Backbone as a printed PyTorch tensor [residue, N CA C, xyz], in Angstrom:
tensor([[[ -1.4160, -23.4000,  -3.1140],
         [ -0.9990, -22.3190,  -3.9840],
         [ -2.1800, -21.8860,  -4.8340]],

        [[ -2.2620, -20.4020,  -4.8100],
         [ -3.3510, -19.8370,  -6.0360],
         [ -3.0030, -19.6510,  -6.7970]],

        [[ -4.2650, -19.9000,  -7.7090],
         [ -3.6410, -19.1750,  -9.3520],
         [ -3.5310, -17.7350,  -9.5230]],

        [[ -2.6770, -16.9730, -10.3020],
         [ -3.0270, -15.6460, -10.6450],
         [ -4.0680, -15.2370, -10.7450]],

        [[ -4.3770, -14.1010, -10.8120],
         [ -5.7040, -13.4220, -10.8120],
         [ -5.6250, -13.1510, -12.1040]],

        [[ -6.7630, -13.3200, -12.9020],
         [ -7.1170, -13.0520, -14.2780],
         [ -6.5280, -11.2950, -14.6640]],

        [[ -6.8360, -10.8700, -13.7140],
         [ -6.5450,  -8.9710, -13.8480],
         [ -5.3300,  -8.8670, -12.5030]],

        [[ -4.5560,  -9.7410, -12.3870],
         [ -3.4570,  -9.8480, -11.7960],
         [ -2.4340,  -8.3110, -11.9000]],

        [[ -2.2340,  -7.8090, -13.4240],
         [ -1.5640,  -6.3520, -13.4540],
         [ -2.2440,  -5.3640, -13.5800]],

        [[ -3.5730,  -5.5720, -13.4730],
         [ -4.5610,  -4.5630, -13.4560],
         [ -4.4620,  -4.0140, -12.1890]],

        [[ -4.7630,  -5.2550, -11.0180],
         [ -4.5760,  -4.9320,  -9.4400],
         [ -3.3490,  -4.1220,  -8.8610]],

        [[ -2.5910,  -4.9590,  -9.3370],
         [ -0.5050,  -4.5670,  -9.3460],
         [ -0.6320,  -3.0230,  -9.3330]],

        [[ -1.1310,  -3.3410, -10.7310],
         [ -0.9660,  -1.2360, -11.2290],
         [ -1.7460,  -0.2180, -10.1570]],

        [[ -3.1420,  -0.5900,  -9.6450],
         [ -3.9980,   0.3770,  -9.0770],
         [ -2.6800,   0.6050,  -7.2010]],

        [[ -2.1970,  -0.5660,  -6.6760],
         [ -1.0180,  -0.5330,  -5.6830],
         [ -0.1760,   0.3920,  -6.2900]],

        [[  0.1000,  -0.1460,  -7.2780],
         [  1.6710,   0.7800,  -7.4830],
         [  0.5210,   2.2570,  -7.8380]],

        [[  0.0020,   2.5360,  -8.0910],
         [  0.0700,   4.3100,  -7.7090],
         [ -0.4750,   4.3210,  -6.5640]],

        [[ -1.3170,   3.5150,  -5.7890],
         [ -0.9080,   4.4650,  -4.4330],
         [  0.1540,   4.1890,  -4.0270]],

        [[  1.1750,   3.7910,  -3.8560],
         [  2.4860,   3.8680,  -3.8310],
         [  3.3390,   5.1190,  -4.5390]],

        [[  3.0970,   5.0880,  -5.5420],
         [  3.8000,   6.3000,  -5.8590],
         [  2.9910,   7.9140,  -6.0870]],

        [[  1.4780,   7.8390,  -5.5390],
         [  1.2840,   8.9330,  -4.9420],
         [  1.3870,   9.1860,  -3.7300]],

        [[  1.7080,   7.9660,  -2.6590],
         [  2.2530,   8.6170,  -1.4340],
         [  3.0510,   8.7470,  -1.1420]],

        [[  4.2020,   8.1240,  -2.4040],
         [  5.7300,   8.6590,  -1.7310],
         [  5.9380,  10.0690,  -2.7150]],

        [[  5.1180,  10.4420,  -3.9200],
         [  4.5910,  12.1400,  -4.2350],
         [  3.8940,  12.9680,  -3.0780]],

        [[  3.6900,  12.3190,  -2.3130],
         [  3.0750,  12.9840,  -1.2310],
         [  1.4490,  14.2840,  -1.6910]],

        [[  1.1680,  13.0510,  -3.0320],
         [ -0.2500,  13.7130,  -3.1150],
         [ -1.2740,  13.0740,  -2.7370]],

        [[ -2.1740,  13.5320,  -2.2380],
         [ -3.8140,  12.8900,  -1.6540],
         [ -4.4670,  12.8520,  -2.6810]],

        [[ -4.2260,  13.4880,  -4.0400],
         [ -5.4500,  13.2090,  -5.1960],
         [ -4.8820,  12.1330,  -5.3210]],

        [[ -3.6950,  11.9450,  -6.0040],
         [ -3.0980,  10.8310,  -6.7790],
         [ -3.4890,   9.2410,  -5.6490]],

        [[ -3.2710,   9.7950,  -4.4690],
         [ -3.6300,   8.1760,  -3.5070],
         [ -5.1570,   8.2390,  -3.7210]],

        [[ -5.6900,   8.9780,  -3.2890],
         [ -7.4020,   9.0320,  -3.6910],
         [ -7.8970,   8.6710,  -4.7940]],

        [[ -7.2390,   9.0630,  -5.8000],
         [ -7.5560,   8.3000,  -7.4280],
         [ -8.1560,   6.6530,  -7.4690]],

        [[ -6.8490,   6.3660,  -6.4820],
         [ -7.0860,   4.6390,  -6.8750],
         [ -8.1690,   4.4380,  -6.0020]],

        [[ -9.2120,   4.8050,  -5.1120],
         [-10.2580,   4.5140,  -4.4130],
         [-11.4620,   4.7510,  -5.1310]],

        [[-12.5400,   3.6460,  -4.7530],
         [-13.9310,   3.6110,  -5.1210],
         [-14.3930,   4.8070,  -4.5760]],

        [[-15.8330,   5.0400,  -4.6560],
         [-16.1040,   6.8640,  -4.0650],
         [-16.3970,   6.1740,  -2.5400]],

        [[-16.9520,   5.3230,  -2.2990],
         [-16.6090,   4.9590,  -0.8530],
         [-15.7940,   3.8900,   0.2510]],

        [[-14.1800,   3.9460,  -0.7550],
         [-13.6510,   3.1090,  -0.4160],
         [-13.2240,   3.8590,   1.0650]],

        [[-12.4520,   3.0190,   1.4800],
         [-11.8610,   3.1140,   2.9990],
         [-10.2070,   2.9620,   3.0190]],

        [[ -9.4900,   3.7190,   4.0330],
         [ -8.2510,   3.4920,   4.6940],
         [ -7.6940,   3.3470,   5.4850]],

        [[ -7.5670,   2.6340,   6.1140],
         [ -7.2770,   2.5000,   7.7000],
         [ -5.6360,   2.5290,   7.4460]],

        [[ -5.1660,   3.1690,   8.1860],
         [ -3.4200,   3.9880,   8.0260],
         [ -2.6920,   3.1550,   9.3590]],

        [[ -1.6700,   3.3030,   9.4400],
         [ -0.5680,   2.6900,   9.9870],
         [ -0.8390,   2.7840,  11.3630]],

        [[ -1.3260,   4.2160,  12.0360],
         [ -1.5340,   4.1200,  13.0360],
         [ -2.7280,   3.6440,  13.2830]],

        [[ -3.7790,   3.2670,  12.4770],
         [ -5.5350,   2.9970,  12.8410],
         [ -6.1240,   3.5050,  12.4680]],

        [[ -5.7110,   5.2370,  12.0760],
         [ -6.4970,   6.4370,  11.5590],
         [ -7.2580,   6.1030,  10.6000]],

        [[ -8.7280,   5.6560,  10.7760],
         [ -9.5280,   5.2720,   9.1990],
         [-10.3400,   6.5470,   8.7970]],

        [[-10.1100,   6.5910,   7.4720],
         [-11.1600,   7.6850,   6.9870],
         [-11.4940,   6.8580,   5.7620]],

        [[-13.1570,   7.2030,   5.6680],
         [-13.9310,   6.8960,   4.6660],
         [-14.1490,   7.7940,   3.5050]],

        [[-14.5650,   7.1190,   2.4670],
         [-14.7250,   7.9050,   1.2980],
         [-13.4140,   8.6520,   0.7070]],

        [[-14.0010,   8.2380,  -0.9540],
         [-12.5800,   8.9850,  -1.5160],
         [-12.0510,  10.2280,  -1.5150]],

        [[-13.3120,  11.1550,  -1.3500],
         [-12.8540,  12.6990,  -1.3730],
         [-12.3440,  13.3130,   0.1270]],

        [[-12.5170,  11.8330,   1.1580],
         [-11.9690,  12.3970,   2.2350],
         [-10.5850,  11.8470,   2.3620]],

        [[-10.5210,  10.9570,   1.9210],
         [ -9.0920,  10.6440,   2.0380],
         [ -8.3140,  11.4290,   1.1310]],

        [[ -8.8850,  12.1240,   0.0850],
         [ -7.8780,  12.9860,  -0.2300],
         [ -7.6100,  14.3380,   0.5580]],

        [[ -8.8520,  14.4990,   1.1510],
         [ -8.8120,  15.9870,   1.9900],
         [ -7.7870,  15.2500,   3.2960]],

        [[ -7.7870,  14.3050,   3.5730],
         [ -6.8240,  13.7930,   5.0620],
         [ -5.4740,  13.6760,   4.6450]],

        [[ -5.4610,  13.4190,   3.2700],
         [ -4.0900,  13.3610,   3.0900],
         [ -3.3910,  14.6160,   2.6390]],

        [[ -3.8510,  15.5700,   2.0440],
         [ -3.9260,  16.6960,   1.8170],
         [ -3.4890,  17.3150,   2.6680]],

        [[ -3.7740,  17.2580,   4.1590],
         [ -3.7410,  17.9670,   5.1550],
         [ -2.3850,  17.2830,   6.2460]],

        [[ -2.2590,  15.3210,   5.8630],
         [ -0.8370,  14.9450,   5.9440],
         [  0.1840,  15.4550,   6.0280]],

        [[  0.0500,  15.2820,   4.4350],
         [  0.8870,  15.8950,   3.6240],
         [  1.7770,  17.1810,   3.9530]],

        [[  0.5550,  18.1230,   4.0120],
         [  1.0360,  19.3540,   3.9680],
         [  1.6660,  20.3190,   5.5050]],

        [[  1.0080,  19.4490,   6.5320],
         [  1.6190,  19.1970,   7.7970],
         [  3.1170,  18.3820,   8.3340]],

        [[  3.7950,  17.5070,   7.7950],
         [  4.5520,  17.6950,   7.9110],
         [  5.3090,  16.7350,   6.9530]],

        [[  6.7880,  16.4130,   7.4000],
         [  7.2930,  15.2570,   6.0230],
         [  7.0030,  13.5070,   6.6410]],

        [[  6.5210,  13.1670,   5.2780],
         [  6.2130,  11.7140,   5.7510],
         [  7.3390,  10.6440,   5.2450]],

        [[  7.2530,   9.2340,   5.5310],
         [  8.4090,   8.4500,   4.9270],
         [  7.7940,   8.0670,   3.8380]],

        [[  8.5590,   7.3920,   2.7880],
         [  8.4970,   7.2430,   1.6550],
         [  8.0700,   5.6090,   1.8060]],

        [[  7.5030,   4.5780,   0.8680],
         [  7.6230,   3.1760,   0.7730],
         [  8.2830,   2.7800,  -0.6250]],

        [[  8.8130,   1.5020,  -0.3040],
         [  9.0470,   0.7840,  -0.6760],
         [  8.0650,  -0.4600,  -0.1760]],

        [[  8.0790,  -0.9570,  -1.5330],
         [  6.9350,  -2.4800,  -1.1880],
         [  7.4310,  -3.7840,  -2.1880]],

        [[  6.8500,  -4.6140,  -1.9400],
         [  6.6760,  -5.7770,  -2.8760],
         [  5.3310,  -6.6960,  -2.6100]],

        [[  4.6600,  -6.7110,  -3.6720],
         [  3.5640,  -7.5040,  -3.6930],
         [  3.7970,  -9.3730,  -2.6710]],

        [[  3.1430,  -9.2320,  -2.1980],
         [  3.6700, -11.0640,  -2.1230],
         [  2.1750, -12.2570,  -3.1610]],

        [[  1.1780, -11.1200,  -2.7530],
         [ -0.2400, -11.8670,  -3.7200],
         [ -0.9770, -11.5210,  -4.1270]],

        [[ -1.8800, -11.6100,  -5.2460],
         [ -3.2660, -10.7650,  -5.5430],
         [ -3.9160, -12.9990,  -5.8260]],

        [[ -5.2620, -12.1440,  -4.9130],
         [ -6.0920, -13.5310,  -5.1930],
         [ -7.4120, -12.7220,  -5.2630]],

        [[ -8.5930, -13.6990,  -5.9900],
         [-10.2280, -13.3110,  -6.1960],
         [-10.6020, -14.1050,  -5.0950]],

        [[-11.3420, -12.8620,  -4.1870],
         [-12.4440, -13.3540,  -3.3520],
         [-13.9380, -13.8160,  -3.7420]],

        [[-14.3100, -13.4540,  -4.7240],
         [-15.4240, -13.2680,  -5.5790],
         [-15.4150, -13.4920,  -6.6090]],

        [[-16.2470, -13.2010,  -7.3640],
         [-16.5420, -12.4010,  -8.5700],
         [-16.1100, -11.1350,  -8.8160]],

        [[-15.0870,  -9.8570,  -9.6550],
         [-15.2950,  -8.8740,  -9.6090],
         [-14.7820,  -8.1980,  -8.0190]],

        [[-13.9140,  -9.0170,  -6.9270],
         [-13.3700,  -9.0710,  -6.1390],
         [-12.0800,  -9.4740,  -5.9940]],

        [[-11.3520,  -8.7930,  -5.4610],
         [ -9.8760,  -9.4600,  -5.1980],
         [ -9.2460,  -8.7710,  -4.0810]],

        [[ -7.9360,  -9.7260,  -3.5110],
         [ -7.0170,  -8.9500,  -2.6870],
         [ -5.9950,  -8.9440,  -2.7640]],

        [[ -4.8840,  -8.0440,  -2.4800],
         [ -3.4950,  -7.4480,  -3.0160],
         [ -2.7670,  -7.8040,  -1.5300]],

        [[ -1.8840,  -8.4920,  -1.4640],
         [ -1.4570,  -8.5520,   0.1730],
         [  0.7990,  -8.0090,  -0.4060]],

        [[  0.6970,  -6.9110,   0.3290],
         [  2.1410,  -6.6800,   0.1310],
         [  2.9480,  -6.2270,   1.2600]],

        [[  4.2530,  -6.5840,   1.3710],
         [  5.1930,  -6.0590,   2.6280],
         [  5.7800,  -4.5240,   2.2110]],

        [[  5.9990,  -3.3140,   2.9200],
         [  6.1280,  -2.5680,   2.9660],
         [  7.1330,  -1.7230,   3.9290]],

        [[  8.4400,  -1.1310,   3.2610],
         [  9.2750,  -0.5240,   4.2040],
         [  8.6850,   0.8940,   4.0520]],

        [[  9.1640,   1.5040,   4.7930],
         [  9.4620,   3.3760,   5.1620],
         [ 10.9510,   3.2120,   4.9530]],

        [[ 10.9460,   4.5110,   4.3780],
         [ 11.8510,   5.1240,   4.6110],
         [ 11.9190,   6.5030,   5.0680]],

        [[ 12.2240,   7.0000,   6.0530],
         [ 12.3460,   7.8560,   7.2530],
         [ 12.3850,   9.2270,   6.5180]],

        [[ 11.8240,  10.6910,   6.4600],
         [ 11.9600,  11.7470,   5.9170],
         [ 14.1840,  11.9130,   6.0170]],

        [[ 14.6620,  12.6520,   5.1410],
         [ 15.5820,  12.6800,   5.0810],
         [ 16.7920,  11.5070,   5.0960]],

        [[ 16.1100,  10.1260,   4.9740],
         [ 16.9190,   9.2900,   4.7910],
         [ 17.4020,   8.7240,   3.3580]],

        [[ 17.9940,   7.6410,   3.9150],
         [ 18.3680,   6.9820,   2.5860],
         [ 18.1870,   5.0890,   2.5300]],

        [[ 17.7300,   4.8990,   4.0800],
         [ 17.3980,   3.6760,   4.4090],
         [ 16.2320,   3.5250,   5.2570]],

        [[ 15.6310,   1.8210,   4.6350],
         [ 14.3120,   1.5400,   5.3960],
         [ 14.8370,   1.6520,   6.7600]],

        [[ 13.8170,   1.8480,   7.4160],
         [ 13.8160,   1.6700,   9.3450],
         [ 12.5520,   0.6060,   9.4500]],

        [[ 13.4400,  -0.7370,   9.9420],
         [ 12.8840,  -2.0740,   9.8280],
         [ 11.7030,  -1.9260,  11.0960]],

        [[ 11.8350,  -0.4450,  11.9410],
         [ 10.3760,  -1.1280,  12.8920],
         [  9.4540,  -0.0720,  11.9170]],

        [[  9.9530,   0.1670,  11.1210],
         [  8.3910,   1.2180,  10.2900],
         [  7.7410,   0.0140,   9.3950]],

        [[  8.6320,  -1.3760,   9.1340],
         [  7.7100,  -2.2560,   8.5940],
         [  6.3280,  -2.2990,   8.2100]],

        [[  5.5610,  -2.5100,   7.0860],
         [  4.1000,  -2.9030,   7.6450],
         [  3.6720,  -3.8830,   6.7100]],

        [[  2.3480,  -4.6440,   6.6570],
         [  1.6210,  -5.5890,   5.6540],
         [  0.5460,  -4.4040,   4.9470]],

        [[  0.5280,  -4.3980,   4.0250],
         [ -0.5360,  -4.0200,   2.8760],
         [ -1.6650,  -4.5700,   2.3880]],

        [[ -2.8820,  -4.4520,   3.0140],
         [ -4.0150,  -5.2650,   2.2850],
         [ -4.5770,  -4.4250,   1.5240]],

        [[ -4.8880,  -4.4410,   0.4400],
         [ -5.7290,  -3.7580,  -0.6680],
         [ -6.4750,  -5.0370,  -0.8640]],

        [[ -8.3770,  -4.6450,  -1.0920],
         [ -9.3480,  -4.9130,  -1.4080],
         [ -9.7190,  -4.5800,  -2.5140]],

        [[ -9.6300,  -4.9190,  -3.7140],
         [-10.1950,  -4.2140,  -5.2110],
         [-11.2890,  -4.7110,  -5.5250]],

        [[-11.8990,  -4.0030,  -6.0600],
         [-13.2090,  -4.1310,  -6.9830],
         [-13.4860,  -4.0070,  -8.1850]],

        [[-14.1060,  -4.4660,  -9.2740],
         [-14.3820,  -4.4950, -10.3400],
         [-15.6960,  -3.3000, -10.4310]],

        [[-15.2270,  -2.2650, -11.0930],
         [-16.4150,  -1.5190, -11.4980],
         [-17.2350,  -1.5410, -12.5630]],

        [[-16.6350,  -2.5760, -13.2680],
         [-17.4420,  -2.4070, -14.3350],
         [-16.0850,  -2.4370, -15.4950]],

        [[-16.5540,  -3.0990, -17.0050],
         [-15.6500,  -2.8570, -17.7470],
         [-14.0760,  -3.3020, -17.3670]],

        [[-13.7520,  -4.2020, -16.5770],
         [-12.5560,  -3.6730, -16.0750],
         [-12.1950,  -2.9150, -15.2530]],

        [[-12.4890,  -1.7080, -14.8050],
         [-11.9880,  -0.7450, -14.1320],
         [-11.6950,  -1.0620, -12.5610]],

        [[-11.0560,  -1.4860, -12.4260],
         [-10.5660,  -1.7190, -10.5650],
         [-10.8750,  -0.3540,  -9.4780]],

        [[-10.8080,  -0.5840,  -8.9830],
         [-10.7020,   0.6310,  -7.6250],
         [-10.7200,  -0.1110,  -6.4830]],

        [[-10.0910,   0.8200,  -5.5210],
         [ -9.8590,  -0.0700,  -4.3230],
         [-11.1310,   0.4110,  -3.4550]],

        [[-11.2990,  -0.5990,  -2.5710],
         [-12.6920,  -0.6130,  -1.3800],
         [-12.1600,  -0.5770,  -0.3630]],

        [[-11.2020,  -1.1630,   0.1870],
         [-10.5660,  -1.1600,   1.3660],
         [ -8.7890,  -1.1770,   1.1550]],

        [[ -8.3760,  -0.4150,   1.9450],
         [ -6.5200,  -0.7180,   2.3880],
         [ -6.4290,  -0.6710,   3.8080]],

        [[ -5.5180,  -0.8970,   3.8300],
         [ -5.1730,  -1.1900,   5.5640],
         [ -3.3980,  -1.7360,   5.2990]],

        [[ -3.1090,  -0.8950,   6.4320],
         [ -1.3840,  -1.2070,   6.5790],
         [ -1.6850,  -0.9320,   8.0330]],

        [[ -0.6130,  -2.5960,   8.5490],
         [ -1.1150,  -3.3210,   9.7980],
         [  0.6480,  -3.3490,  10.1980]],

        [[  1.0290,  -2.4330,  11.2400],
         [  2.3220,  -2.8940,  11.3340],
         [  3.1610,  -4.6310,  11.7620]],

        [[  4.3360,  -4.1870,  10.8820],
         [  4.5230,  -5.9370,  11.2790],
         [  5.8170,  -6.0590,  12.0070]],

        [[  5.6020,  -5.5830,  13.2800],
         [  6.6580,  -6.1040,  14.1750],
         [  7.3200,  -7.4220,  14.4560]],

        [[  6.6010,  -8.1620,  13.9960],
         [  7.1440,  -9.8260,  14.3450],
         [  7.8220,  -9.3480,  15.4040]],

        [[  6.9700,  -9.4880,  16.4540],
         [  8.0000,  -9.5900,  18.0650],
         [  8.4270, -11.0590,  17.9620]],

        [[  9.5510, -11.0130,  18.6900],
         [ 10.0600, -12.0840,  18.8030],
         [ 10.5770, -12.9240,  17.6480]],

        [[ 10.5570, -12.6170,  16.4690],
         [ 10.8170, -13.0440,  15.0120],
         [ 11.8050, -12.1970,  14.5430]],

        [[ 12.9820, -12.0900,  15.0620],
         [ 13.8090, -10.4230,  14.5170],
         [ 14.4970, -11.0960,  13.2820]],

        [[ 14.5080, -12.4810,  12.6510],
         [ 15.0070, -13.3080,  11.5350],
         [ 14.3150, -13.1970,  10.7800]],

        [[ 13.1950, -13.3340,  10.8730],
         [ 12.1350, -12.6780,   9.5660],
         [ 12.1590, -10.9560,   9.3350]],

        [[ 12.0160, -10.7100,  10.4680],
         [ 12.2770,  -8.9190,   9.9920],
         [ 13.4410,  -8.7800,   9.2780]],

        [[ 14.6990,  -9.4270,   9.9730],
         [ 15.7430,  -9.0970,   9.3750],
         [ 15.8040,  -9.3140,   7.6280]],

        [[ 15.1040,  -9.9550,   7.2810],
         [ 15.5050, -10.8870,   5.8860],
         [ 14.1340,  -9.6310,   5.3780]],

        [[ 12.9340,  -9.7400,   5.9520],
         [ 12.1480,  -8.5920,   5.2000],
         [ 12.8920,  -7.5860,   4.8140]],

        [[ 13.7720,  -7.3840,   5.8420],
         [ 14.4500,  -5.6090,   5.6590],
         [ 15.2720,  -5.8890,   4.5640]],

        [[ 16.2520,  -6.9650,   4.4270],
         [ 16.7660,  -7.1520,   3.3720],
         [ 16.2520,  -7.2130,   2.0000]],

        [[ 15.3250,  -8.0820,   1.7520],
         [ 14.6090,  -7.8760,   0.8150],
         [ 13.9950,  -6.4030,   0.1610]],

        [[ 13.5150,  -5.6840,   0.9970],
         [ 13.3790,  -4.2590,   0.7830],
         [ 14.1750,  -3.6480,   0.2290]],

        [[ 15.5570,  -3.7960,   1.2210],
         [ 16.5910,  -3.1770,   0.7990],
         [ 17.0310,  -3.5870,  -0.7010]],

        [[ 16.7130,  -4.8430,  -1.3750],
         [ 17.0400,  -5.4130,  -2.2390],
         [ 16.7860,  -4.4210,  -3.4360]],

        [[ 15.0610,  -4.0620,  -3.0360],
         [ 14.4110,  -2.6320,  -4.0000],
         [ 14.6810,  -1.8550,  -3.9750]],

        [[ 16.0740,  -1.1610,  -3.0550],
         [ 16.0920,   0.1960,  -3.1180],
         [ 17.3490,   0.3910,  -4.4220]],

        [[ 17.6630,  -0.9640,  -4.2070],
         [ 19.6170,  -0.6680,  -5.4450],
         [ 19.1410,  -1.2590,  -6.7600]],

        [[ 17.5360,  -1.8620,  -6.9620],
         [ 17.3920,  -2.1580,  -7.6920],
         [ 16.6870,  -1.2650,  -8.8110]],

        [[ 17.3370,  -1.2350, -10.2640],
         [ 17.8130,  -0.2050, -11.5880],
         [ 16.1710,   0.2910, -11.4100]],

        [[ 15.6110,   1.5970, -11.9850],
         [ 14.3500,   1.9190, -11.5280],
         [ 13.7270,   1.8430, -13.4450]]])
């Protein structure tokens, strides 16, 4: 078991807005939380570098067509380093026009943060790695539940 991370809600916080700029479905607001040459590698593989491009990619997401919304829950933030850390979280979709996760849109969340200085976090790397657990449909099942747990839970 690790200990918390010293800047444990510092990390938390820089996740939770890209989280809630991509279920705003804005590319500044997800771009915000990136270093100027952090990275994203997206659900399907799609990586784009740098922050002002990931806002221009998402921008263009976005505005192309409707995306699903997440729901997440942290499971860890640990220091790789010095001035290093990583954010590992499970992640539902929820489907444009729905009202429930769709357990194969599952994915894992790695956020890479960095210390800029002063405090200031920004992320260097994300990556959402789908998590099918083939053959594990008892763990999906209980993930999905859990998710679901966040959706009735008071906001």
């Amino acid at each position: 078991m690790t200990s918390a991370h010293p800047h444990d809600a510092q990390i938390r916080a820089l996740y939770a807005a890209f989280i809630e700029g991509w279920n705003q479905r804005s590319g500044a607001a997800v771009a915000a939380v990136f270093a100027d040459d952090g990275d994203m590698v997206g659900y399907d593989g799609t990586t784009v570098g740098g922050r002002l491009s990931i806002a221009s990619d998402l921008r263009r997401v976005f505005g192309s067509h409707p995306t699903a919304r997440y729901v997440a829950l942290v499971r860890s933030v640990r220091a790789v380093a010095g001035g290093v850390a990583v954010l590992q979280a499970h992640a539902g979709m929820i489907p444009p026009g729905e009202d429930d996760i769709d357990p194969g849109l599952h994915s894992i969340h790695t956020l890479v943060a960095v210390d800029e200085g002063g405090g200031r976090w920004k992320t260097t790397l994300f990556q959402a790695t789908p998590a099918a657990w083939l053959g594990r449909r008892d763990a999906r099942d209980a993930l999905t539940a859990e998710l679901r747990g966040l959706l009735a839970a008071p906001r």
